[in-house]
CSV table of C-alpha atoms in Angstrom, one decimal:
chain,number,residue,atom,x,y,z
A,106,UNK,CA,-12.7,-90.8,25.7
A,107,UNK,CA,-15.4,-92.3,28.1
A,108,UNK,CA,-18.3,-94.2,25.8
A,109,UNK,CA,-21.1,-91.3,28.0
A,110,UNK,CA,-19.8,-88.5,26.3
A,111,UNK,CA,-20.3,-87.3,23.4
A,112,UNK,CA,-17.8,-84.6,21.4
A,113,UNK,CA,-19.1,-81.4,20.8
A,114,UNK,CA,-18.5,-80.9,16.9
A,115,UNK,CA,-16.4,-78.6,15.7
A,116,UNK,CA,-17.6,-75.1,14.9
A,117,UNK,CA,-17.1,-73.2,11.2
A,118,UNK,CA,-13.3,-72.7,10.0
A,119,UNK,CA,-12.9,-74.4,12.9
A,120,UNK,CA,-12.7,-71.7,15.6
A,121,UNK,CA,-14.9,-72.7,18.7
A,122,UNK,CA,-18.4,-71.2,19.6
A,123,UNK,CA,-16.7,-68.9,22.3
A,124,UNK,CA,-14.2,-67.5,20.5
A,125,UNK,CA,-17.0,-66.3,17.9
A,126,UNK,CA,-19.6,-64.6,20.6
A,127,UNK,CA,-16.1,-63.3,21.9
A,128,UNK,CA,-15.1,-61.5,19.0
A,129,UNK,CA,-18.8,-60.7,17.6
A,130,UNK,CA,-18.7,-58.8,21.2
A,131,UNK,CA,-16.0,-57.1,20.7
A,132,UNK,CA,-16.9,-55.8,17.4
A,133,UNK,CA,-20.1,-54.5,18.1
A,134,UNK,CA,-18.7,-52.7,21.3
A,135,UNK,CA,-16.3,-51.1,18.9
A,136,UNK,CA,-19.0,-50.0,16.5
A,137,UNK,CA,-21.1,-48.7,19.4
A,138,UNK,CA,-18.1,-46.2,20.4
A,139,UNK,CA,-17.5,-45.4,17.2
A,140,UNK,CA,-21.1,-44.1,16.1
A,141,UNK,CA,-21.3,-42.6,19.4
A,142,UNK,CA,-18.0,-40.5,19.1
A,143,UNK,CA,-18.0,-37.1,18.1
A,144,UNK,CA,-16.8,-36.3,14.8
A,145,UNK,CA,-13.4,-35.3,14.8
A,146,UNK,CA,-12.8,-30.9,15.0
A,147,UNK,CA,-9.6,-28.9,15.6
A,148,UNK,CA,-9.7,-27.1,18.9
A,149,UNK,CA,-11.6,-24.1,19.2
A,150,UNK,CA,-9.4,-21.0,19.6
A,151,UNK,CA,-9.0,-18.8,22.9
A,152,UNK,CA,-10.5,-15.8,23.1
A,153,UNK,CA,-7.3,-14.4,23.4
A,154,UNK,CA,-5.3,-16.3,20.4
A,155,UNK,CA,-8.9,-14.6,19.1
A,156,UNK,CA,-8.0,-11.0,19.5
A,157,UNK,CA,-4.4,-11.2,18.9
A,158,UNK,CA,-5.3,-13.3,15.6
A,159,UNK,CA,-7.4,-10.1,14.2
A,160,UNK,CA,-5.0,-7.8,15.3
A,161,UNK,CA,-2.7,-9.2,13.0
A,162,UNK,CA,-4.7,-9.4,10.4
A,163,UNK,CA,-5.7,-6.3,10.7
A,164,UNK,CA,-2.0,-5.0,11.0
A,165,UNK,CA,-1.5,-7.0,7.7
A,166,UNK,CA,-4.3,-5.5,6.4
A,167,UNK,CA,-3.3,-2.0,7.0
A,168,UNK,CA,0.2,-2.8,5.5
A,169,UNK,CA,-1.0,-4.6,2.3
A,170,UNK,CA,-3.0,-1.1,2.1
A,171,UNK,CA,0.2,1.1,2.3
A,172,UNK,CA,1.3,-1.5,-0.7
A,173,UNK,CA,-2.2,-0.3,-2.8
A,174,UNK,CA,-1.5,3.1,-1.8
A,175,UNK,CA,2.0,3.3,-3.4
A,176,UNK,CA,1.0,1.1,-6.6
A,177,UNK,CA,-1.8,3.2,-6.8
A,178,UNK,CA,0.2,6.8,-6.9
A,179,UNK,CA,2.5,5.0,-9.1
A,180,UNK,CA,0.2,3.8,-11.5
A,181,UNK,CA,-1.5,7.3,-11.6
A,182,UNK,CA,1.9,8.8,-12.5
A,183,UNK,CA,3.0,6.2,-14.7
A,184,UNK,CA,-0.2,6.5,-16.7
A,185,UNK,CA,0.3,10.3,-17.0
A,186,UNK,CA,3.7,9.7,-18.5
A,187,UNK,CA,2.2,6.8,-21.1
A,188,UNK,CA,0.4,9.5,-22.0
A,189,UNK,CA,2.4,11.9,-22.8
A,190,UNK,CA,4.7,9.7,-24.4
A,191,UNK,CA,1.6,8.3,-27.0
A,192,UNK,CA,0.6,11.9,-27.6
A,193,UNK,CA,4.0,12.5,-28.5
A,194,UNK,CA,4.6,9.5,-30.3
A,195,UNK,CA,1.5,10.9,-32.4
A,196,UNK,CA,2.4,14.4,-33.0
A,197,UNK,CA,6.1,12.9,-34.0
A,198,UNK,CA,4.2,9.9,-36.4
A,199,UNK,CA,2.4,12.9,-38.3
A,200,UNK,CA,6.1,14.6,-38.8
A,201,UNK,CA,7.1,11.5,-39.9
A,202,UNK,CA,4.6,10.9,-42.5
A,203,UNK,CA,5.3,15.1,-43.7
A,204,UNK,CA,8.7,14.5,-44.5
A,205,UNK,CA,7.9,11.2,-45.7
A,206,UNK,CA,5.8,12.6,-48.4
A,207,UNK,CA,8.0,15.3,-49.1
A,208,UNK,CA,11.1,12.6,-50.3
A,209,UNK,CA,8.2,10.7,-51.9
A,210,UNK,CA,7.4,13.4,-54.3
A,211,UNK,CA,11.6,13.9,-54.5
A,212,UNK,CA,11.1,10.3,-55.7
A,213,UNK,CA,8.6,10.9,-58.1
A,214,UNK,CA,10.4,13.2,-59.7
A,215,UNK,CA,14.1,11.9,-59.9
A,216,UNK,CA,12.1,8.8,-61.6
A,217,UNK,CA,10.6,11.2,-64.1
A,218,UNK,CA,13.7,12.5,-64.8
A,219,UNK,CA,15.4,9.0,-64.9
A,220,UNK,CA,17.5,10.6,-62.0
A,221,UNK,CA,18.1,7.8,-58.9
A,222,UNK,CA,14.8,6.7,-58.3
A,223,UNK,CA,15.8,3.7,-56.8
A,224,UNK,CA,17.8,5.1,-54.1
A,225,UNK,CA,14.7,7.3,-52.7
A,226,UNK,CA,12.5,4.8,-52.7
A,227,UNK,CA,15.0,2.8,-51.1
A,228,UNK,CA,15.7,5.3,-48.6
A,229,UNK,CA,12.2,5.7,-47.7
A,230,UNK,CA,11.8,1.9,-46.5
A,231,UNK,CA,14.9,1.5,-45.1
A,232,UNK,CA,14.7,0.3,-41.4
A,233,UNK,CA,17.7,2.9,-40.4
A,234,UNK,CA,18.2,6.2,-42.9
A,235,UNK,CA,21.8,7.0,-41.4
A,236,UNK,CA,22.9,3.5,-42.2
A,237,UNK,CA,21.4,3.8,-45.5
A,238,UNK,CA,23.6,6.8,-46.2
A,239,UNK,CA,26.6,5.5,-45.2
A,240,UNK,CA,26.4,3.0,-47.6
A,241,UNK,CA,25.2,4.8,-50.9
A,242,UNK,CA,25.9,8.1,-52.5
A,243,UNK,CA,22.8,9.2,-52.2
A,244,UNK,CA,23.5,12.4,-50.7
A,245,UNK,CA,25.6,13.2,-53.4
A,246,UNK,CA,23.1,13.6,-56.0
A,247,UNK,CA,20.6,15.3,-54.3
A,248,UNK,CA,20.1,19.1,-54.4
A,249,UNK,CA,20.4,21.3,-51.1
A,250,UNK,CA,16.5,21.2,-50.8
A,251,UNK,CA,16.5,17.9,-50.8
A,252,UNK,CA,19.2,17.1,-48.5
A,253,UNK,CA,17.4,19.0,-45.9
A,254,UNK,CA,14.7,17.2,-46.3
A,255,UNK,CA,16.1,13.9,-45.6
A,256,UNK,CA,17.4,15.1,-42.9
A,257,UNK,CA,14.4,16.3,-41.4
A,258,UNK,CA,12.9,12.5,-42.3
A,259,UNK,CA,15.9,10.9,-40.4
A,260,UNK,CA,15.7,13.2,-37.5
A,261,UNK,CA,12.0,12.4,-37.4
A,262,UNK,CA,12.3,8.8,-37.7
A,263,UNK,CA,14.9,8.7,-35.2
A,264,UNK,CA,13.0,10.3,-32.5
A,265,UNK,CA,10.0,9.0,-33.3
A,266,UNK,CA,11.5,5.3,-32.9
A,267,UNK,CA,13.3,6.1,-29.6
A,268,UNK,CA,10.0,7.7,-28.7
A,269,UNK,CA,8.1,4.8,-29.1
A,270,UNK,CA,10.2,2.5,-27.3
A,271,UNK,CA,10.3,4.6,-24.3
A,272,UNK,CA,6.7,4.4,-25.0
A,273,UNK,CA,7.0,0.7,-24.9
A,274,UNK,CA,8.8,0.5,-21.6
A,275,UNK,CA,6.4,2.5,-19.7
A,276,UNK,CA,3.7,1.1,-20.9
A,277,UNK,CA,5.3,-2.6,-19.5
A,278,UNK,CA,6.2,-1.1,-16.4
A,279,UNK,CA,2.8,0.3,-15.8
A,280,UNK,CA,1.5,-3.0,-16.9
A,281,UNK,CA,3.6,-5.0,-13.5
A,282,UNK,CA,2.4,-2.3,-11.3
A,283,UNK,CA,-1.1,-2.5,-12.4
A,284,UNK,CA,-0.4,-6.4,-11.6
A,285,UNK,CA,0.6,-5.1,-8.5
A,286,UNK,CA,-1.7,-2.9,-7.4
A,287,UNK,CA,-4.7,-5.8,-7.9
A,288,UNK,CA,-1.9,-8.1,-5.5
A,289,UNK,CA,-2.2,-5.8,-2.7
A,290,UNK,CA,-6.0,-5.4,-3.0
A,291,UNK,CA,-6.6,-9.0,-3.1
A,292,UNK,CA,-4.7,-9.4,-0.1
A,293,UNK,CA,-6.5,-6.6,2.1
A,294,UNK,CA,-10.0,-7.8,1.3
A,295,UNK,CA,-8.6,-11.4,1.9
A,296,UNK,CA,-7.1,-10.7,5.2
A,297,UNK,CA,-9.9,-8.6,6.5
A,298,UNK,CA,-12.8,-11.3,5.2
A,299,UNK,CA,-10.3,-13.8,7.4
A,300,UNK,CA,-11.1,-11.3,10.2
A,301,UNK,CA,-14.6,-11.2,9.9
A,302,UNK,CA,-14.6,-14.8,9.9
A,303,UNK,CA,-13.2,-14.9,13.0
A,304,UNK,CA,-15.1,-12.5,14.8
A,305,UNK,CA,-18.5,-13.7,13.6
A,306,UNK,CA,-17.7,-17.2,15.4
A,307,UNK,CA,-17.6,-15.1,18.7
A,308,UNK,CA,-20.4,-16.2,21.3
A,309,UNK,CA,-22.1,-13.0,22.5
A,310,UNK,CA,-20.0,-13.7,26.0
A,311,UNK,CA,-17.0,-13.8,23.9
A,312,UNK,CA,-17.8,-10.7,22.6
A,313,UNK,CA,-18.4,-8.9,25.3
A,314,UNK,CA,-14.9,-10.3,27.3
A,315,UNK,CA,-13.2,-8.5,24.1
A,316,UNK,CA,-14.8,-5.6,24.5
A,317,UNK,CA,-13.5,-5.6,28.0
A,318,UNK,CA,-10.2,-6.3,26.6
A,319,UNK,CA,-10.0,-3.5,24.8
A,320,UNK,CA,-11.7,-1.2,27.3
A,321,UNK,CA,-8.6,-2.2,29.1
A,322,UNK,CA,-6.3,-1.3,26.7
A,323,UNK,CA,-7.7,1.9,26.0
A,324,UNK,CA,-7.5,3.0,30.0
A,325,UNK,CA,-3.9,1.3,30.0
A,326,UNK,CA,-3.0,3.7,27.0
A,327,UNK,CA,-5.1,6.6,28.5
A,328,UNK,CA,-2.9,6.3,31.4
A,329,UNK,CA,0.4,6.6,29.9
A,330,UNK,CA,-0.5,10.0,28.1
A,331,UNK,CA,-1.8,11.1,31.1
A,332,UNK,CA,2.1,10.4,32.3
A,333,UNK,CA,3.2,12.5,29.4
A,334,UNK,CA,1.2,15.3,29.3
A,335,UNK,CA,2.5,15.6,33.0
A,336,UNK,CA,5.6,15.7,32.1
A,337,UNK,CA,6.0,17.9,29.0
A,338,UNK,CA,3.7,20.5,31.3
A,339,UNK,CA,6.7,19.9,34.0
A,340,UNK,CA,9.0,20.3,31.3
A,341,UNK,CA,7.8,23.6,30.2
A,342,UNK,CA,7.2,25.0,33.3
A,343,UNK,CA,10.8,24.3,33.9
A,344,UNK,CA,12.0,25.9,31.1
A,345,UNK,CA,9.7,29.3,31.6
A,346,UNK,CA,11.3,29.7,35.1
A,347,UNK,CA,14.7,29.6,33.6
A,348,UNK,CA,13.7,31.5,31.3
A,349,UNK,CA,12.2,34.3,33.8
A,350,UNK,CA,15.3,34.1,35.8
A,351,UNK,CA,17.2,34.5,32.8
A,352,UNK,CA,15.9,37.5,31.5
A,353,UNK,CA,12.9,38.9,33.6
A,354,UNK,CA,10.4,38.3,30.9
A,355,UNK,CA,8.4,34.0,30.5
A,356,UNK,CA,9.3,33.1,26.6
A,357,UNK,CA,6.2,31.2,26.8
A,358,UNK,CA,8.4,28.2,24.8
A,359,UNK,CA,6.5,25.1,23.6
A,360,UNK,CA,5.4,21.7,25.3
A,361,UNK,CA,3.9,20.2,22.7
A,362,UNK,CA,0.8,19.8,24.7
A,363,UNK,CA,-2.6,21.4,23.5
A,364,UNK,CA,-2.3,23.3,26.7
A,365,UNK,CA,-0.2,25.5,26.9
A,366,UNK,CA,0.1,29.2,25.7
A,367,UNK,CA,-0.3,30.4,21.8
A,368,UNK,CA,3.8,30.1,21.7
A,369,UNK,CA,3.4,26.1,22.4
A,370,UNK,CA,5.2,25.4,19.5
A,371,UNK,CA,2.1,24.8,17.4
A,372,UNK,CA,3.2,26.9,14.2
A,373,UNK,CA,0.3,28.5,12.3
A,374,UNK,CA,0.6,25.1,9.8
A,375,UNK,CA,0.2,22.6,12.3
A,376,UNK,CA,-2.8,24.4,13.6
A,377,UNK,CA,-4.5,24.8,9.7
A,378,UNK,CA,-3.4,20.8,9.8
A,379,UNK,CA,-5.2,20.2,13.4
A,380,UNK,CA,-8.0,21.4,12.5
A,381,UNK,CA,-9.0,20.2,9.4
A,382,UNK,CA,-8.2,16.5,11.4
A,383,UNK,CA,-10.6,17.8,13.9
A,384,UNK,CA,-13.1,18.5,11.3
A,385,UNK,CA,-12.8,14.6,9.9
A,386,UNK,CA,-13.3,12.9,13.4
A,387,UNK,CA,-16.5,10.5,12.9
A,388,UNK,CA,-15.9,9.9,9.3
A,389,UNK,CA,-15.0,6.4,8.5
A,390,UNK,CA,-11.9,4.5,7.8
A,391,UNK,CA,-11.6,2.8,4.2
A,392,UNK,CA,-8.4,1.3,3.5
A,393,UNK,CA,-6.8,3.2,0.3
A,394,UNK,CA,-9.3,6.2,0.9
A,395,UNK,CA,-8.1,10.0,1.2
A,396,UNK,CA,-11.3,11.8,1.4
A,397,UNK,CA,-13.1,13.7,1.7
A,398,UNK,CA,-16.0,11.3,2.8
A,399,UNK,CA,-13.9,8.8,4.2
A,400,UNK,CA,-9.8,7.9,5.2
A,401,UNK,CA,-7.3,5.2,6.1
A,402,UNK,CA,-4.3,6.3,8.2
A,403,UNK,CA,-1.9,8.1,6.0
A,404,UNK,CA,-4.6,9.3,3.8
A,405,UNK,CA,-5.8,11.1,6.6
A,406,UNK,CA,-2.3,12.7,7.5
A,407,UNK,CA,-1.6,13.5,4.1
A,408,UNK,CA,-4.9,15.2,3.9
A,409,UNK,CA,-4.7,17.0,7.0
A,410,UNK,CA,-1.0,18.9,5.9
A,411,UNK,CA,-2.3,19.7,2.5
A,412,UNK,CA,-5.1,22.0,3.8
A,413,UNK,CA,-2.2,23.7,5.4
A,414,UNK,CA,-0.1,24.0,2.5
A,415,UNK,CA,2.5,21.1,2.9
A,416,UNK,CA,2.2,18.1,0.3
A,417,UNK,CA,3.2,14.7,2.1
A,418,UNK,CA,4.3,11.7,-0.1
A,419,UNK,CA,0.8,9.3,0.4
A,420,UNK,CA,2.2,6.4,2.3
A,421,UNK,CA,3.0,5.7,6.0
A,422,UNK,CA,6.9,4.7,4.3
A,423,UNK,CA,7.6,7.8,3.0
A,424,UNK,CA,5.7,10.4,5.2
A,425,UNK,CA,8.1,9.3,8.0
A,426,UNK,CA,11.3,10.5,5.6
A,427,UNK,CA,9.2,14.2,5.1
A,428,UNK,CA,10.2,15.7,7.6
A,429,UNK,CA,12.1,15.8,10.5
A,430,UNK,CA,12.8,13.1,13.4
A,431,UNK,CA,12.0,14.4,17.2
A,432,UNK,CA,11.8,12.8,20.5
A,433,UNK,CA,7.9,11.5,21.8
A,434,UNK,CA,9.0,13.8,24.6
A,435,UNK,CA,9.3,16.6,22.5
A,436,UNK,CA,6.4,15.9,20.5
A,437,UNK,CA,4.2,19.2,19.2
A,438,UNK,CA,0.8,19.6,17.9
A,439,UNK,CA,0.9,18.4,14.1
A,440,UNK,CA,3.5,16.3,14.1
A,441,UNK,CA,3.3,13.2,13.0
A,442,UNK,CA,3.0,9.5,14.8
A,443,UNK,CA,4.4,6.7,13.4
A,444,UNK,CA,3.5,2.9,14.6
A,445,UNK,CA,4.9,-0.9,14.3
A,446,UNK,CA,8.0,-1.7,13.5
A,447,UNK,CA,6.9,-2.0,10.1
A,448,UNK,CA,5.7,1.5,10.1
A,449,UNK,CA,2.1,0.9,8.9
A,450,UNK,CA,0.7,3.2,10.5
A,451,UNK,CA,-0.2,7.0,11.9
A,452,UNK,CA,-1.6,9.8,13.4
A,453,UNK,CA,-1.3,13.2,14.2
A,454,UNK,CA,-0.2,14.3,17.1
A,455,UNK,CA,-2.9,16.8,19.2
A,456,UNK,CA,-0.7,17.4,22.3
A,457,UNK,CA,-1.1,16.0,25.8
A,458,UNK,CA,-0.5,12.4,24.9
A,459,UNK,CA,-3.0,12.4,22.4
A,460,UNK,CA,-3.5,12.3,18.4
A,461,UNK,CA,-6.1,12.3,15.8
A,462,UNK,CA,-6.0,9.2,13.8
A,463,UNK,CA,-8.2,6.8,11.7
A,464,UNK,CA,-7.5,3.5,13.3
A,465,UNK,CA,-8.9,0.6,11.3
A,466,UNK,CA,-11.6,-0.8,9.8
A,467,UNK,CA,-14.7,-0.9,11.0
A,468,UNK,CA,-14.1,2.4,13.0
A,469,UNK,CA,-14.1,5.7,12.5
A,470,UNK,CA,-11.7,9.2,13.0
A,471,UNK,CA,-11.3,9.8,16.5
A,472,UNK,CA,-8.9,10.9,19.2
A,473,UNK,CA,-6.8,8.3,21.3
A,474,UNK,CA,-3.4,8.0,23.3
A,475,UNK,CA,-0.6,7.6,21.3
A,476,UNK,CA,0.3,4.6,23.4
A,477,UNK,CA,-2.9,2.8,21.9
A,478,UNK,CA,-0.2,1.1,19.6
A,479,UNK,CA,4.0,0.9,19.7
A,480,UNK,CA,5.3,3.9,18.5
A,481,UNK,CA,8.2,3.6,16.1
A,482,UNK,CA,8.6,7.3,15.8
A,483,UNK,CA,7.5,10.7,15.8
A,484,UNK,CA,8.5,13.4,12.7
A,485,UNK,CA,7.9,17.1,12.4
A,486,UNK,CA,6.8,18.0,8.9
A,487,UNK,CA,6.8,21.5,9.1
């Protein structure tokens, strides 16, 4: 090395200069983007993935209702039947406890008389009297009065033992669907708070785009029951002139639209049903509720047919087996409108394409197209 120069000395853990302002560069660049970036947040939702989300939930909802409904009838009967049961358990106990007292004082006075004692008494804390018997010769010294008597305490304790474990049984099973009716409660508040959730996080534009949505969906559904009414008055009209060419005289036969004449097929029921669903529209829908004040779908139904003289079972599930099946074509006034695959929900049909119905929450009774939703089926209950 030339004597003029001098060597530069060495930098720290011997990395050069450079290399450090390089690195101490880099570092600081990568802090600056990394306090600058935005904290990390799952992507927000569309507006559609939105509406179809508290659809379902709403769906679910309804569903995990028609669950409540049926634990809830169940546990009402159930209850009635622990009831009866205890009160009969009761009435049997003091029976019990007669003849009980009646061998006692047999006892009492067999030990006076130095007469088997020991054999009552035994008798009378045995776990099983019959198998008592069949193992002692009780019955042989014991008068006619007596031996009636036994057998009225055996009787007694018999059925008062089976008694109580029926008892016992019903009481467990109204125990698990107690447990299940909370379940299905739990899961319609939960699913409907979800909904909520969703819909509060909904700019004001956003809100108003669903609303469109919906509008759209109505008109869409409007539309087709338009189509229908159409056609069941084409249908009838068809059938009156074959009728009139048949025998002179228009039979006036049914359409099942609220149109046509007083022979529409709308029996004197269905129109005690129609109107006391007419009477409900503006009341609102509460899940598990069947009046008077406010509804949820099958409540509303089952409601509806009572005032008209017809009990229907209380859920969506088995109102659709109470009755029979008919063609949305051939749908009258009254019948009823079943929805989903799932069957959880329905309304009753008003004619023209049209039905009386109480839809979800957060709305009320009102009239709408049948094609609002999917129909699964249509069922005439009377």
């Amino acid at each position: 090395m030339a004597p003029h120069r001098r060597s530069r000395p060495p930098s720290p853990m011997g990395i050069r200069t450079p290399a450090i302002a390089t690195a101490a560069l880099t570092s600081v660049a990568l802090l600056s983007q990394t306090a600058n970036a935005a904290p990390s947040e799952e992507p927000r939702p569309s507006l559609e993935e939105v509406e179809k989300k508290v659809g379902d939930l709403y769906r679910q909802a309804e569903t995990a209702g028609e669950k409540y409904n049926a634990a809830k009838e169940k546990t009402t009967k159930q209850k009635k039947r622990v009831d009866t049961l205890l009160d009969d358990v009761a009435r049997r106990t003091e029976k019990l406890n007669e003849a009980r007292e009646e061998l006692g004082t047999f006892a009492a006075a067999q030990y006076r008389t130095g007469a088997a004692a020991p054999d009552t008494a035994s008798l009378l804390l045995a776990d099983n009297p019959q198998d008592y018997f069949d193992q002692t010769q009780l019955m042989d010294r014991l008068t006619s009065r007596q031996k009636q008597s036994v057998d009225d305490y055996v009787t007694q304790q018999t059925a008062t033992t089976e008694k109580r474990q029926e008892a016992s049984e019903n009481l467990e099973t109204l125990t698990r669907t107690q447990s299940s009716l909370k379940t299905s409660k739990a899961d319609v508040q939960r699913k409907l708070a979800t909904a909520r959730d969703l819909l509060s996080k909904l700019t004001t534009e956003e809100k108003a785009r669903l609303a469109a949505i919906e509008r759209q969906k109505r008109e869409e559904a409007q539309r087709r029951a338009d189509e229908l009414a159409r056609q069941q008055a084409a249908d009838a009209e068809r059938r009156r002139q074959e009728a009139a060419q048949g025998t002179g005289t228009s039979t006036g036969t049914g359409t099942g639209s609220a149109a046509g004449t007083s022979g529409s097929g709308s029996t004197a029921k269905a129109d005690k049903a129609l109107a006391f669903a007419r009477a409900q529209i503006g009341k609102p829908y509460v899940w598990g509720a069947s009046g008077p004040g406010s509804y949820d779908c099958s409540g509303l139904t089952q409601a509806a047919w009572k005032a008209a003289g017809v009990t229907l079972p209380r859920t969506t599930w088995d109102q659709v087996k109470a009755g029979t099946t008919v063609s949305v074509n051939s749908a009258q006034p009254g019948d009823l409108v079943f929805f989903y695959d799932d069957i959880s929900h329905v309304g009753i049909y008003i004619g023209d394409g049209m039905m009386i119905h109480a839809p979800k929450p957060g709305a009320y009774v009102r009239e709408e197209s049948i094609y609002y939703m999917p129909i699964h089926s249509v069922v005439r209950p009377a």
